[in-house]
Tab-separated table of C-alpha atoms in Angstrom:
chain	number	residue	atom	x	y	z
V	1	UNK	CA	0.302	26.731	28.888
V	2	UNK	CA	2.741	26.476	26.009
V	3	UNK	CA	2.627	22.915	23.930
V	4	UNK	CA	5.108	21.353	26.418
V	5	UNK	CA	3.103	21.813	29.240
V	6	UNK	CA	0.017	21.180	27.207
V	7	UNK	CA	1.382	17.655	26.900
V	8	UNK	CA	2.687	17.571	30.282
V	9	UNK	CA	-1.106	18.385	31.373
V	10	UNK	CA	-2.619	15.487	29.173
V	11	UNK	CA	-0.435	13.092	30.393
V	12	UNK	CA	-1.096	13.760	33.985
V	13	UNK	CA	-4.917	12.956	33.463
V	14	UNK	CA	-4.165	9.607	32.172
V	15	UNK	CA	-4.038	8.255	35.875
V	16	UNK	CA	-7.808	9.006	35.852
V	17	UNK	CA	-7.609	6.420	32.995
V	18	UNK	CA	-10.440	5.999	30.150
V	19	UNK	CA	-14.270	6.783	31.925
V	20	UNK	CA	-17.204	5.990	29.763
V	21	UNK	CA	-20.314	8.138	30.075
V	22	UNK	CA	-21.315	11.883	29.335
V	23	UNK	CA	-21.850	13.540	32.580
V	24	UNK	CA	-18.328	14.813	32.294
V	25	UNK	CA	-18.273	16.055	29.128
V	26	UNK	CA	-21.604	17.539	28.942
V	27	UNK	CA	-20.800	19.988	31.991
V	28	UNK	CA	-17.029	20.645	30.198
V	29	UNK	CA	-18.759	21.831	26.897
V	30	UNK	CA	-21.272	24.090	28.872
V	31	UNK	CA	-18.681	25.595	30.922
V	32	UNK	CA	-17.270	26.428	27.107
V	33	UNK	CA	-19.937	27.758	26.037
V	34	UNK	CA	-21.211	24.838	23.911
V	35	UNK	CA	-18.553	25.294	21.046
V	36	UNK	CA	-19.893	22.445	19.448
V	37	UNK	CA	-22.970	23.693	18.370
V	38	UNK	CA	-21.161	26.899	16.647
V	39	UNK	CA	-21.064	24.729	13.174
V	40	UNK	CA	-22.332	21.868	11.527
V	41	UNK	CA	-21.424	17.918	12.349
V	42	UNK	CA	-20.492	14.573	10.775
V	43	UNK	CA	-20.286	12.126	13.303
V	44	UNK	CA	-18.796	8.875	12.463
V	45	UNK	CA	-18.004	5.666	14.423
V	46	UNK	CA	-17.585	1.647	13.557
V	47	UNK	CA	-15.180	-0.993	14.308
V	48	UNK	CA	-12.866	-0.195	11.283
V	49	UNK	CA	-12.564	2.392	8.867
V	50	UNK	CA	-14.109	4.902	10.862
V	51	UNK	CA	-10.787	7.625	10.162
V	52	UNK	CA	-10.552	7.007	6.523
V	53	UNK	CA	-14.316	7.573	5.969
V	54	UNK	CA	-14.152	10.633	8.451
V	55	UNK	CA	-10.848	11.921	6.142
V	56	UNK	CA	-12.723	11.068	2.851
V	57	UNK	CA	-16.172	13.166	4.552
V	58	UNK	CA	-13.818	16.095	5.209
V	59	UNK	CA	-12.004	16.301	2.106
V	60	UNK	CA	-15.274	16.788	0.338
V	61	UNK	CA	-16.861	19.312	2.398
V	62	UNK	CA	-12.999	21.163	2.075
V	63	UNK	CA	-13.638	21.172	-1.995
V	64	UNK	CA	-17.077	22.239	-1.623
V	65	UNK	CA	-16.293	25.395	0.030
V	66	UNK	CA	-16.903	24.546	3.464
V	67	UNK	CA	-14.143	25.540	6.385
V	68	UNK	CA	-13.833	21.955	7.237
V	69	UNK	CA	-12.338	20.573	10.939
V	70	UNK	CA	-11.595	17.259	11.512
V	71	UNK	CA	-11.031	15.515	14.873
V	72	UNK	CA	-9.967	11.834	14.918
V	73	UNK	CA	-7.610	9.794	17.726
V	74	UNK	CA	-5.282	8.437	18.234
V	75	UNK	CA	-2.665	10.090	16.523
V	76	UNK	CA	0.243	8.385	14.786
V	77	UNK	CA	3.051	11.267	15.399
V	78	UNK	CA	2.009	14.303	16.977
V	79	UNK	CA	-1.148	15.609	19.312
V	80	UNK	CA	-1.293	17.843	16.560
V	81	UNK	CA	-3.124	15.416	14.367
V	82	UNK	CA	-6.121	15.338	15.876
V	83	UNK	CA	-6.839	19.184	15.225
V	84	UNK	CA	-6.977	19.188	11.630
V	85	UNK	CA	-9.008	22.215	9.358
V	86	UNK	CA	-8.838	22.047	5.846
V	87	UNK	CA	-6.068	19.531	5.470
V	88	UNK	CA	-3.921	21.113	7.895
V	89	UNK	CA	-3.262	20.809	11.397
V	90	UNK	CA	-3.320	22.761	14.227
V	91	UNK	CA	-0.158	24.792	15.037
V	92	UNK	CA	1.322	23.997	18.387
V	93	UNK	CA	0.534	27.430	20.168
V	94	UNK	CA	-3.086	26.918	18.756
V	95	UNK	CA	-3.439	23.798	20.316
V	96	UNK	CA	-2.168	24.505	23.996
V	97	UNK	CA	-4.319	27.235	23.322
V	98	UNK	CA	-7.393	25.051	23.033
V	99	UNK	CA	-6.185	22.550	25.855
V	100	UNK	CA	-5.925	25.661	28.448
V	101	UNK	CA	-9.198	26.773	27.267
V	102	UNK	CA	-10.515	23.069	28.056
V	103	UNK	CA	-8.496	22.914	31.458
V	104	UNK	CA	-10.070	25.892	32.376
V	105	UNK	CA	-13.035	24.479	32.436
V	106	UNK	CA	-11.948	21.383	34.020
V	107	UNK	CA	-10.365	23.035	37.059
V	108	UNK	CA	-13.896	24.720	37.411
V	109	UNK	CA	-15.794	21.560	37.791
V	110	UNK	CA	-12.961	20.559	39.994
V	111	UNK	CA	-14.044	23.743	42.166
V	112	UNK	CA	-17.754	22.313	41.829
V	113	UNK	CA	-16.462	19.296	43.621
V	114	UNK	CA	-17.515	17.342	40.020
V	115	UNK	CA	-15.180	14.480	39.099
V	116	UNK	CA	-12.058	15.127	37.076
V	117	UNK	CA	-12.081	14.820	33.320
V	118	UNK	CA	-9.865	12.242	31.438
V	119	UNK	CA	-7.666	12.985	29.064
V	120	UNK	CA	-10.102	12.161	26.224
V	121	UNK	CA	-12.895	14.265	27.316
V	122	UNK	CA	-9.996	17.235	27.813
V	123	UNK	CA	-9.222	16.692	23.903
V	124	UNK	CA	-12.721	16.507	23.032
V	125	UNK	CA	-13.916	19.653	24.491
V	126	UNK	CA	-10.152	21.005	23.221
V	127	UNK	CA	-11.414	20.294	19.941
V	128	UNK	CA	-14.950	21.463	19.990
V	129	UNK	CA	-13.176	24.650	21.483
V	130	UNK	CA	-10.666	24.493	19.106
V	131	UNK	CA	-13.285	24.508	15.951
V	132	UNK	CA	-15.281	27.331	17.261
V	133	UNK	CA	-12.632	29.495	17.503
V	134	UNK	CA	-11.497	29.095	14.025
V	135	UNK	CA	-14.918	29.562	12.981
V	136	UNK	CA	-15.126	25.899	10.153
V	137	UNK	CA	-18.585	25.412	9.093
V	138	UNK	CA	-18.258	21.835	9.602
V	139	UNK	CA	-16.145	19.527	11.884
V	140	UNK	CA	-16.305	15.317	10.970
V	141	UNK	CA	-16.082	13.816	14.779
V	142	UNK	CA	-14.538	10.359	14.958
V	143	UNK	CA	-15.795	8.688	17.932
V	144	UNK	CA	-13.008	7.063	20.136
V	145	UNK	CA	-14.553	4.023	21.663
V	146	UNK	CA	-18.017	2.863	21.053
V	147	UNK	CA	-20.542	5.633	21.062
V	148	UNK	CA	-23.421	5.740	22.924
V	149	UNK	CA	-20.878	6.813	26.070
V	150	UNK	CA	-18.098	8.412	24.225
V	151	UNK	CA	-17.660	11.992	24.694
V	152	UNK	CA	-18.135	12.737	21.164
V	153	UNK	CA	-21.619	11.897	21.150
V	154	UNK	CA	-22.962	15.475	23.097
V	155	UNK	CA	-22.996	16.663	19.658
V	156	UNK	CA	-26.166	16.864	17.025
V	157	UNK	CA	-24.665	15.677	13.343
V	158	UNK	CA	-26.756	15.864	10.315
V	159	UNK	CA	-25.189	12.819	9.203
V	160	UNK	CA	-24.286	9.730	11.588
V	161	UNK	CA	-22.339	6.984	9.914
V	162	UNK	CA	-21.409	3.853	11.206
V	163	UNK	CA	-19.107	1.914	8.827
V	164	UNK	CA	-19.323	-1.391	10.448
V	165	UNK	CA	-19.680	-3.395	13.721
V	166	UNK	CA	-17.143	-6.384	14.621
V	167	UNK	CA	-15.668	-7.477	18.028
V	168	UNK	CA	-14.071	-5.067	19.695
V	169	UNK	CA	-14.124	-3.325	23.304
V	170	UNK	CA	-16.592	-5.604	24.149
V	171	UNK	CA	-15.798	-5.505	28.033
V	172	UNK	CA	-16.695	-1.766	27.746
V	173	UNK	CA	-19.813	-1.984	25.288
V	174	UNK	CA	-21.995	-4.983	26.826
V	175	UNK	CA	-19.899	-7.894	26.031
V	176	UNK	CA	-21.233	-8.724	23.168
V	177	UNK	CA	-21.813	-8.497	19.150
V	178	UNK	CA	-25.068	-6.976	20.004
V	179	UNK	CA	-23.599	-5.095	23.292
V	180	UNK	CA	-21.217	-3.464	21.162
V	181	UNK	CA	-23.692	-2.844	18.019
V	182	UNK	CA	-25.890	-1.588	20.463
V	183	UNK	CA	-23.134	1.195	21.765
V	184	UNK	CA	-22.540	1.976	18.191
V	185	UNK	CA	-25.931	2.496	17.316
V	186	UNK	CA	-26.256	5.077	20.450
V	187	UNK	CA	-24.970	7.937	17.813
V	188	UNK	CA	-28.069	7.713	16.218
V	189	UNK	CA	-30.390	10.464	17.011
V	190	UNK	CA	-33.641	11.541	16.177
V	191	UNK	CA	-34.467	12.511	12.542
V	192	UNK	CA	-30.502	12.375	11.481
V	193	UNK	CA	-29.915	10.092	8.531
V	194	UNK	CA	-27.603	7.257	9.346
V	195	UNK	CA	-24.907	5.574	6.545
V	196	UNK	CA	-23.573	2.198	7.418
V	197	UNK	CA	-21.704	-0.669	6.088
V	198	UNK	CA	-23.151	-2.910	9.090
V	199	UNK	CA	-24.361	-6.286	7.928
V	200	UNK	CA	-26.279	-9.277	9.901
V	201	UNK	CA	-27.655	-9.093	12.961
V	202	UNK	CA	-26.027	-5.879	13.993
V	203	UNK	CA	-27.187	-4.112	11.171
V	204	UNK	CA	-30.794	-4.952	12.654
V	205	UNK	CA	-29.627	-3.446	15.294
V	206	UNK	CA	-29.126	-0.487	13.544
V	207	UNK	CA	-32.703	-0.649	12.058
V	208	UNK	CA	-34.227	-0.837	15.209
V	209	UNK	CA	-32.515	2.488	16.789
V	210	UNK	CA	-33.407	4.403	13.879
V	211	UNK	CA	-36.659	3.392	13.430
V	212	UNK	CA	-37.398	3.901	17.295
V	213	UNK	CA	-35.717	7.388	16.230
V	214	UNK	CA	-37.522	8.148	13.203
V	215	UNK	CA	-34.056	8.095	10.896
V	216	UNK	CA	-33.618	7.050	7.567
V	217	UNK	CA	-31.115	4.529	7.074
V	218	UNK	CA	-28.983	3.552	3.926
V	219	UNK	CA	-27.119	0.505	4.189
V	220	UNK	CA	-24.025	-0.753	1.959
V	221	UNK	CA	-24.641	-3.545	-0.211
V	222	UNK	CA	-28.792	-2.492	-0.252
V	223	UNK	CA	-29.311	1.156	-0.741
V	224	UNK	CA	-25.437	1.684	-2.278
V	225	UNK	CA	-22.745	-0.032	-3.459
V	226	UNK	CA	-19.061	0.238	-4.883
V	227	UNK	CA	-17.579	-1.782	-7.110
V	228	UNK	CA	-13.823	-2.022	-7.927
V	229	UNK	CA	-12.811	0.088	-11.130
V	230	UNK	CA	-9.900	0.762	-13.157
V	231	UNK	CA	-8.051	3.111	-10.288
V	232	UNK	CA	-10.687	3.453	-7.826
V	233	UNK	CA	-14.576	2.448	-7.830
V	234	UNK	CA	-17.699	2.487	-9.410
V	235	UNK	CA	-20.283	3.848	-7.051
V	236	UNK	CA	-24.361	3.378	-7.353
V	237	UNK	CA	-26.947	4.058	-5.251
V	238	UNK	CA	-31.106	3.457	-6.025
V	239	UNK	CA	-31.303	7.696	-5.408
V	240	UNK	CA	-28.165	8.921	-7.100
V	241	UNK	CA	-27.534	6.892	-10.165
V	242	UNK	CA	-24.126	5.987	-10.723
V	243	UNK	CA	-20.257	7.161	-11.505
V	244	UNK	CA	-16.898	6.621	-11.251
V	245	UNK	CA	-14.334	7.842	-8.706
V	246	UNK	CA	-10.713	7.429	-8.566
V	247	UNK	CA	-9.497	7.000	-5.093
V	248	UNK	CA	-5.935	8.545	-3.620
V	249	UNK	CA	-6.196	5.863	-0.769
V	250	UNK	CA	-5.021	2.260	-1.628
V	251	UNK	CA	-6.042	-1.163	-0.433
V	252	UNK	CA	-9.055	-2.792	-1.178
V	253	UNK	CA	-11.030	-2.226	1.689
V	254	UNK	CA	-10.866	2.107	1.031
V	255	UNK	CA	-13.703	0.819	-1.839
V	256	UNK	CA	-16.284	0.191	0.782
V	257	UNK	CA	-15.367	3.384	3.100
V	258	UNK	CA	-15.030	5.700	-0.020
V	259	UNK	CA	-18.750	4.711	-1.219
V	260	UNK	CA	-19.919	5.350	2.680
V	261	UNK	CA	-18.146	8.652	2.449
V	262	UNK	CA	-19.678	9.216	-0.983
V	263	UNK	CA	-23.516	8.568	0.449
V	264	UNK	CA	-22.757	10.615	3.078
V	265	UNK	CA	-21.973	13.451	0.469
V	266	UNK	CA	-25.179	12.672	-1.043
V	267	UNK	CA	-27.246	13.612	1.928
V	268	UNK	CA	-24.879	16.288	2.831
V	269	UNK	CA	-25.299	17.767	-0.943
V	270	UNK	CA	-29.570	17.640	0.031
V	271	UNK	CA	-29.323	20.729	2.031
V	272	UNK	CA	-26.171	22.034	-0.148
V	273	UNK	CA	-25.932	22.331	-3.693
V	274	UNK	CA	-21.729	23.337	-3.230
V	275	UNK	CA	-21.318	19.465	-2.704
V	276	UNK	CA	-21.524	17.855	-6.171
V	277	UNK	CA	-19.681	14.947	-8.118
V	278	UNK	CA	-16.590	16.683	-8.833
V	279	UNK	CA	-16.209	18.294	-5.739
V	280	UNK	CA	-16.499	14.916	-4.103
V	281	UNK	CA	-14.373	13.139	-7.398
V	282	UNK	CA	-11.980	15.772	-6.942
V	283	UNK	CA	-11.777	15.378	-2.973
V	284	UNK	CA	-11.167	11.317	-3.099
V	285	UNK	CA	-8.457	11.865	-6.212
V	286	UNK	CA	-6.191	13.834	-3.652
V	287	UNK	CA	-7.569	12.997	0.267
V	288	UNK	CA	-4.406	11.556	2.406
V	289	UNK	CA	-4.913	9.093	5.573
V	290	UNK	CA	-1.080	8.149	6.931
V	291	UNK	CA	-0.729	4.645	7.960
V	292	UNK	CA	-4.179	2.880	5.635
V	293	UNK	CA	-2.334	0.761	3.075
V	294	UNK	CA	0.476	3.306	2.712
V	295	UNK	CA	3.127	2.501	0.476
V	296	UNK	CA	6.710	3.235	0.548
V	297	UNK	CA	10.084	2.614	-1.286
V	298	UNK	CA	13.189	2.086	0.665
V	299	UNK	CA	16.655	0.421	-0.129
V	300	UNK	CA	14.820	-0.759	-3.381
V	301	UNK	CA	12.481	-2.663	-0.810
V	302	UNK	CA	8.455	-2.031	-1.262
V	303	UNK	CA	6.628	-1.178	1.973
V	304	UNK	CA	2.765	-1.067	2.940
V	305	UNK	CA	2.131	0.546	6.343
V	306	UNK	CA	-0.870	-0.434	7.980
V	307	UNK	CA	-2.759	0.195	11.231
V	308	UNK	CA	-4.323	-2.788	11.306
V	309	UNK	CA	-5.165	-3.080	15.231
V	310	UNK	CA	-8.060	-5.722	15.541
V	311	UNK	CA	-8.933	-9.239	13.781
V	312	UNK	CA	-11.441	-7.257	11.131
V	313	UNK	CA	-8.512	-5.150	10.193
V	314	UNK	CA	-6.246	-8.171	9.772
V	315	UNK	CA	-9.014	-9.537	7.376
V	316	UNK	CA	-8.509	-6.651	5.333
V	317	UNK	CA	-5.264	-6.147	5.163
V	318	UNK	CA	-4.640	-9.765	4.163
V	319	UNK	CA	-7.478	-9.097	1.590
V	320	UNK	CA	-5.802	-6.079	-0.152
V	321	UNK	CA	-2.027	-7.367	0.330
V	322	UNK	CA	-3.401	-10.682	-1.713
V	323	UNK	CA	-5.180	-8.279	-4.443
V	324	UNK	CA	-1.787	-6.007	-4.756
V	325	UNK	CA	0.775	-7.971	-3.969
V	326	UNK	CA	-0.490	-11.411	-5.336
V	327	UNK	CA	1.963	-14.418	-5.174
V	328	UNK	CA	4.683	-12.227	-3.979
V	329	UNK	CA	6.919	-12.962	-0.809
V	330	UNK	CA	6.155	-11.082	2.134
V	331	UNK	CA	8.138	-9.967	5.529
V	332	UNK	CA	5.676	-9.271	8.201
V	333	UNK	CA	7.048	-6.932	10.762
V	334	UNK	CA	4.322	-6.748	13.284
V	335	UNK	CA	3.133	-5.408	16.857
V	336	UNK	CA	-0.061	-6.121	18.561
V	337	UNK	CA	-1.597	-4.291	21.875
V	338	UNK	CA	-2.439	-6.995	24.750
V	339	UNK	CA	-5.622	-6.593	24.768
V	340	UNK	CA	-6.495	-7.170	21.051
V	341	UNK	CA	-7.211	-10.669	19.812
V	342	UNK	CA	-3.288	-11.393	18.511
V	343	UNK	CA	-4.253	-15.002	18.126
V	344	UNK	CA	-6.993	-14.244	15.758
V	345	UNK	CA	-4.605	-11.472	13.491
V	346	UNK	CA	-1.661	-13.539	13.461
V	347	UNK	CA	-3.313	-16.655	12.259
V	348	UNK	CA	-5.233	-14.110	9.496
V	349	UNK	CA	-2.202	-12.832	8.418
V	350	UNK	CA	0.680	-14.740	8.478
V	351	UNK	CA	1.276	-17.310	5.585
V	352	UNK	CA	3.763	-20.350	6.203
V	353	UNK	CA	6.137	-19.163	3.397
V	354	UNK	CA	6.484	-15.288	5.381
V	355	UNK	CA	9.127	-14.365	7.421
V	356	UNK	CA	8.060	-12.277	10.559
V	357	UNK	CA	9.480	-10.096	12.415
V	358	UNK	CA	8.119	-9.162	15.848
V	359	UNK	CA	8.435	-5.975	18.093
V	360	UNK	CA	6.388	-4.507	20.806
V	361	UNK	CA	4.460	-0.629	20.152
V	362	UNK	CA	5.467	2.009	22.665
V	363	UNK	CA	2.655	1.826	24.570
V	364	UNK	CA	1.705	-0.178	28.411
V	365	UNK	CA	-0.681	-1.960	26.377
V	366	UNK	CA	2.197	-3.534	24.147
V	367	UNK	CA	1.469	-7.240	23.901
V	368	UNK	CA	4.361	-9.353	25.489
V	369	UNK	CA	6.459	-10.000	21.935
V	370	UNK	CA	6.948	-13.840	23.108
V	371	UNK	CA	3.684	-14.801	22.965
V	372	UNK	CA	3.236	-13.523	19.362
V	373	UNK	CA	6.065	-15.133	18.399
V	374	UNK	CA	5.130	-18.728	19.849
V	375	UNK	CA	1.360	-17.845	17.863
V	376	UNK	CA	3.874	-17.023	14.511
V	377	UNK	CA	5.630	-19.956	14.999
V	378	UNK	CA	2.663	-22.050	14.688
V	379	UNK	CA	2.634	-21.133	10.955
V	380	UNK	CA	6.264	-20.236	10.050
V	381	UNK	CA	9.262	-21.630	11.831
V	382	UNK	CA	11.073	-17.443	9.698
V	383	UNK	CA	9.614	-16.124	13.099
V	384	UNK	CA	12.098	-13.718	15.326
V	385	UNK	CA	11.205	-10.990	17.979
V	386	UNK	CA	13.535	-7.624	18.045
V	387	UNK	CA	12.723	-5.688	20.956
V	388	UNK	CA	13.664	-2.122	19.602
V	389	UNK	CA	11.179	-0.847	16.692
V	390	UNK	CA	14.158	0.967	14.730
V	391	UNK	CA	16.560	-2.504	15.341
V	392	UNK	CA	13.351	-4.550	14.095
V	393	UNK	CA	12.499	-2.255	10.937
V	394	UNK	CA	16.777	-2.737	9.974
V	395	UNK	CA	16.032	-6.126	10.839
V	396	UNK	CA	12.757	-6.600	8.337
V	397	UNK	CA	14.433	-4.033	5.701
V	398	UNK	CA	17.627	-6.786	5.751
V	399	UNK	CA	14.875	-10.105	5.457
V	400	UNK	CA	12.738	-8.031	2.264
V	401	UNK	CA	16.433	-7.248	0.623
V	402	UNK	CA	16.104	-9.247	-2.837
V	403	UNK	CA	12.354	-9.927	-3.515
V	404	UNK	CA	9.988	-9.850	-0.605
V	405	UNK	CA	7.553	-7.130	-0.163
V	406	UNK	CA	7.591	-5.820	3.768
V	407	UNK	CA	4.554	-5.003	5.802
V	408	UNK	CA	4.259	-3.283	8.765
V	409	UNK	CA	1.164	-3.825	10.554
V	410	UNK	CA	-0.293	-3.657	14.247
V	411	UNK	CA	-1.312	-1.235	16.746
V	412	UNK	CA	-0.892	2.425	15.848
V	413	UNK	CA	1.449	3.523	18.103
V	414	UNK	CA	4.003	1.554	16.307
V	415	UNK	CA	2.834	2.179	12.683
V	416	UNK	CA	3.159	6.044	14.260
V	417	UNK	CA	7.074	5.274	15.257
V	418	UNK	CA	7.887	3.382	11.892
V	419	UNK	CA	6.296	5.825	9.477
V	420	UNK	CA	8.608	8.471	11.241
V	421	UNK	CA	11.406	5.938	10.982
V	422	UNK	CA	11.119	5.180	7.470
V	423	UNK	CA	10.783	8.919	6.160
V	424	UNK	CA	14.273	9.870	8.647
V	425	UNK	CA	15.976	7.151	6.672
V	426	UNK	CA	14.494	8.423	3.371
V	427	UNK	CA	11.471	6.410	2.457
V	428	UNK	CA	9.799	7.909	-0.304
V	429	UNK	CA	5.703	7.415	-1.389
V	430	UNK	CA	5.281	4.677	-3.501
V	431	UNK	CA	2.464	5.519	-5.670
């Protein structure tokens, strides 16, 4: 298959729609030839921040030496993201490449009279492939949903981090706070440290599974900290003393996922000595993550881009749009998938002095824009729904004209369609 019909192929699965459990995948990476156990892992799941601490994690194994894959979801532009070594990724023919490889394998079960692999255990496998193949010595795996069942979690890690546990996916991962910490906690396995920014009852959670698995555990807040610096953070921990690490990522909440990516260094740099401060000072100084807090200039109008997707999200974008932009005037220009908790976001976000613009993602999820806007409208009568995303960003770019900063916020497959939008119409980085 060439990349068109690579696409073509991943799109027909999606009928099969989204299967939790690891039957499927486990018999797809043996027909493979168990690619994922050709290097080392980092696996890494939690309710938010898991792709910015998975970005951070493989920055710093990149500067330390290390051939360094990275395989996160979704993507904001291109399948293309998701295949990432070394900063860069994959090429188009090397990632049909990896897809036939992985369909392969799936037509073979097929002929086993097994069940049909979704789309998500395709990529998986196309990524485990993928990695092998280009022979990295280590691959960070973000999971996609959960844990315990997602098809990431067939592989070993040396490291398993869980940056935190909130509400989310619950009808998938036992309905509740403890259902889904319980799902999370199912990537912990036996002997393999575990680095988490859980807190409460779900970090007992947490405690439990590793003790019952005989890991150690380091927790934010007991065993390591951050606290804001100058341009970036101050980072302790009771085994590694303490420094000072300037971060490329912005918004206030990158403090807490840079010091789990840092302790997750730590343990990595246990077993090797490559992995030091300035590999990991140098790696957070220059690491890129499109669509966290990203900032942009266009028509003399400031814009942060943020995939904030779920009510924890919203808490921290409000949190770091307070810190940056404090006191300022703000256009919202926002898009929420049906299934997230848009009453909960909306009222975190939105301020009675905003003006909000509202437009649905490109995606069958896509909340119904109307029912946002009678939520908005609740709080601000400046409240007006544009169905098109490139009529709604002219739309927010003409309400920020003067003095209002404009945020862009929601589910990621807007934030993916925007970004692109902004940089056709010239956007440049804003810091």
């Amino acid at each position: 298959m060439d990349y068109k019909e690579s696409l073509s192929y991943l799109e027909s699965l999606n009928v099969f729609g989204s299967k939790l459990g690891l039957s499927r995948i486990e018999r797809l990476v043996e027909l493979l030839g168990h690619p994922e156990r050709r290097y080392g892992t980092v696996h890494v799941t939690g309710t938010n921040g898991k792709g910015s601490v998975s970005a951070m994690t493989a920055a710093i194994l990149t500067e330390s030496g290390f051939r360094t894959g990275l395989y996160t979801s979704p993507h904001l532009d291109s399948y293309t993201e998701r295949f990432v070594i070394d900063g860069e990724r994959a090429s188009e023919a090397d990632f049909a490449a990896a897809i036939s490889a992985a369909k392969r394998a799936a037509d073979a079960m097929l002929a086993e009279g097994a069940e049909q692999p979704t789309e998500f255990e395709v990529l998986t496998a196309a990524a485990f492939y993928y990695f092998a193949e280009k022979h990295v010595d280590y691959a960070v795996i973000e999971v996609g949903l959960g844990g315990l069942l997602d098809s990431t979690n067939v592989i070993m890690p040396e490291v398993a981090v869980i940056t935190n546990v909130a509400m989310e996916h619950a009808d998938r991962c036992g309905g509740t706070l403890e259902g889904v910490a319980r799902h999370k906690a199912g990537i912990i396995k036996p002997g393999v440290p575990v680095v988490t920014a859980a807190e409460g009852m779900p970090l007992d959670v947490l405690r439990q599974k590793a003790e019952e698995e005989g890991s150690e555990i380091f927790a934010y807040g007991e065993d390591f900290r951050a606290a804001a610096g100058a341009d970036g953070i101050d980072f302790s921990s009771k085994n590694g003393g303490a420094a000072h690490y300037a971060l490329a990522l912005g918004g206030a909440y990158q403090h807490q996922n840079a010091a789990l990516a840092i302790r997750t260094a730590m343990l990595l740099a246990e077993k090797h000595r490559a992995v030091t401060h300035e590999t990991i000072a140098r790696a957070l100084k220059s690491v890129a993550w499109p669509g966290r807090f990203e900032r942009f200039t266009l028509e003399g109008v400031r814009i942060v881009v943020d995939g904030a997707h779920n009510p924890a999200g919203a808490a921290a974008l409000k949190e770091s749009l307070d810190a940056t932009f404090a006191g300022e005037k703000r256009v919202l220009l926002l898009g929420i998938l049906e299934d997230k908790d848009y009453r909960a976001m909306l009222r975190t976000l939105v301020r009675a002095d905003d003006r909000v613009v509202i437009t649905p993602p490109d995606s069958a999820r896509a909340g119904d824009p109307e029912n946002l806007a009678r939520v908005a409208w609740e709080i601000t009568r400046e409240v007006e729904v544009v169905p098109a995303a490139d009529a709604a960003l002219s739309r927010a770019l003409d309400r920020a004209a003067g003095r209002r900063i404009l945020c862009a916020a929601g589910s990621l497959y807007l934030i993916g369609n925007l970004r692109r939008l902004l940089l056709e119409r010239g956007a440049h980085h804003d810091g």
